XYZ file of C-alpha atoms in Angstrom:
148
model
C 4.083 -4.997 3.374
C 0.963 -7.521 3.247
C -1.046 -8.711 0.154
C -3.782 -6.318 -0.638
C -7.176 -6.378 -0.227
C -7.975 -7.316 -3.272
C -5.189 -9.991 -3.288
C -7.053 -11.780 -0.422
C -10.226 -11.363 -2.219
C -9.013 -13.347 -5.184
C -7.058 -16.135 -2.766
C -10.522 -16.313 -0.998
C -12.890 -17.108 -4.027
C -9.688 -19.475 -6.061
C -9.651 -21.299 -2.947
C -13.554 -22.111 -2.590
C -13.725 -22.793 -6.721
C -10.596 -25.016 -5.749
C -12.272 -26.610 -2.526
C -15.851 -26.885 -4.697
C -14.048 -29.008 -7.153
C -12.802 -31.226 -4.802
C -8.908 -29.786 -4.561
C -6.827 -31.197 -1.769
C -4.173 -29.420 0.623
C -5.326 -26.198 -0.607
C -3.036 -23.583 1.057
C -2.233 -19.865 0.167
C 0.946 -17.718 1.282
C 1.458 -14.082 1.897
C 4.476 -13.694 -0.340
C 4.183 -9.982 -0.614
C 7.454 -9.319 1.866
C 9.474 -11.697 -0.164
C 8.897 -11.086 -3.475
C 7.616 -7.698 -5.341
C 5.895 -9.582 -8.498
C 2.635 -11.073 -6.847
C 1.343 -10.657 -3.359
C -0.061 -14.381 -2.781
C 0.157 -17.687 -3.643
C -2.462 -20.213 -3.456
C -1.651 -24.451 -3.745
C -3.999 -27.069 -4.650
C -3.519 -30.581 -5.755
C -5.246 -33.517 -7.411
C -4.977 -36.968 -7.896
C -5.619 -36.865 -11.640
C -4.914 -34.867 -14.795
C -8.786 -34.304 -15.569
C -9.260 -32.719 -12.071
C -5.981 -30.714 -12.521
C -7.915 -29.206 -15.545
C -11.370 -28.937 -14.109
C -10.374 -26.926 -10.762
C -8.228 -24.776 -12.975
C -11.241 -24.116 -15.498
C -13.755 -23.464 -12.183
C -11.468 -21.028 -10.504
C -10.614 -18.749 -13.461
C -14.330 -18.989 -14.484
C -15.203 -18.150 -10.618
C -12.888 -15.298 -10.528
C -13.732 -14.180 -14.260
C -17.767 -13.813 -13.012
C -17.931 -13.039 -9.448
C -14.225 -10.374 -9.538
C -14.146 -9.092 -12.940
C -10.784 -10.941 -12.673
C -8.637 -12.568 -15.800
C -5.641 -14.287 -15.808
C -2.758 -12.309 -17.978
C -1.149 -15.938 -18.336
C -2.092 -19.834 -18.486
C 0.543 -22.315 -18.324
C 0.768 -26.208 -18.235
C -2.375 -26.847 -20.085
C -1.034 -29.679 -22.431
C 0.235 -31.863 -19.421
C -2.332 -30.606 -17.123
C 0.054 -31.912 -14.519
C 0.781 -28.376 -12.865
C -1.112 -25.567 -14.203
C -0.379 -22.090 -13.298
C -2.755 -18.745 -13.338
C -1.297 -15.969 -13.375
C -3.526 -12.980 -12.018
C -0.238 -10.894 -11.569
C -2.109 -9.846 -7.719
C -1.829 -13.420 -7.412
C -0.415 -16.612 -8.745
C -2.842 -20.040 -8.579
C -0.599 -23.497 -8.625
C -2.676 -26.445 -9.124
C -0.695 -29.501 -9.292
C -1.044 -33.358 -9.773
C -0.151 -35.213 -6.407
C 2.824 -36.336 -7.779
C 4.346 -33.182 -8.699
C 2.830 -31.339 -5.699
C 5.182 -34.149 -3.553
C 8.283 -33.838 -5.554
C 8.374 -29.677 -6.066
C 7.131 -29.133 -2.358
C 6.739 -25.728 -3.085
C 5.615 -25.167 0.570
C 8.859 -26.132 1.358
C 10.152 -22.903 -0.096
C 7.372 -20.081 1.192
C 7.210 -21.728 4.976
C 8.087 -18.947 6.352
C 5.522 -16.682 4.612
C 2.262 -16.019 6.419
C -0.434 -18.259 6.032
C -4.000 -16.367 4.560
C -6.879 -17.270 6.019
C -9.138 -19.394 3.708
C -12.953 -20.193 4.047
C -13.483 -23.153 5.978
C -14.026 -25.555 2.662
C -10.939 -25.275 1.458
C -9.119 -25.473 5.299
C -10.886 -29.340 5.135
C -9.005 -30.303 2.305
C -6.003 -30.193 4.111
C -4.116 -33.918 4.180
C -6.486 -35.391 1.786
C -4.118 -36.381 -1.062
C -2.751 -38.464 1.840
C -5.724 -40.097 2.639
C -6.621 -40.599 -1.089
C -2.858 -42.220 -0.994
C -3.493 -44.802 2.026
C -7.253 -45.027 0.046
C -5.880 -46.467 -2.860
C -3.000 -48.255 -1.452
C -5.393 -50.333 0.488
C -7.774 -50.866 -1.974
C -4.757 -51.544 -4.996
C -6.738 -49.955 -7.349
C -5.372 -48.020 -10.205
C -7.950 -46.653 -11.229
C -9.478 -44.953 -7.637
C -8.494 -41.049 -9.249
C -11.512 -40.735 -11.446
C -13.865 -42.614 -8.591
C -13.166 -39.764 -6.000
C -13.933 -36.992 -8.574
């Protein structure tokens, strides 16, 4: 079994709302084979807790206006270190750096397919790295908020 049509369809516009607010590592599995309560998964990260928050607000109001689509569940909203959509077709993870490093969730769905995103969001890849070295050379603390 693959994801659905409309499965991709939802990956596709999170992962440009994601990329438009500046995401990093945005990646999205084909989990459908593996597991029977979703059919993708789509990773983002973010340096900061505000960003967390604002690429989580612009991809369920993206998906709510363009796909007609609603989350059935929002979770993580008081830390805003990893929030989680749940659109049941698929399931968003947006994570702070730090937790997107420690949980390495791609660690776990490796061997699930990779879904083609739009080229934005394929750019994004290793750029909480670079905002790492970034910041390391610069010893600033407060770098997060300049990048956003």
């Amino acid at each position: 079994m693959t994801a659905t049509d409309r499965s991709i369809e939802l990956i596709t516009a999170a992962a440009q709302a994601a990329a438009d607010r500046l995401a990093h590592d945005i990646i999205a599995y084909d989990v459908s084979d593996v597991l029977s309560i979703t059919d993708a998964f789509l990773l983002a990260s973010a340096p900061n807790d505000r960003q967390v928050k604002s690429i989580v607000d612009e991809i369920e109001e993206r998906l709510l206006k363009e796909l007609g689509a609603k989350p059935v569940r929002r979770e993580g909203d008081r830390d805003a270190r990893w929030i989680l959509l749940d659109y049941i077709d698929i399931v968003v993870h947006v994570q702070h750096s730090e937790e997107r490093v420690f949980y390495a969730l791609e660690r776990l769905w490796k061997d699930c397919p990779e879904i083609d995103l739009p080229e934005d969001a394929k750019l994004t890849k290793g750029k909480a790295e670079e905002h790492a070295q970034l910041r390391a050379t610069q010893g600033d603390d407060d770098l997060d908020g300049d990048l956003f």
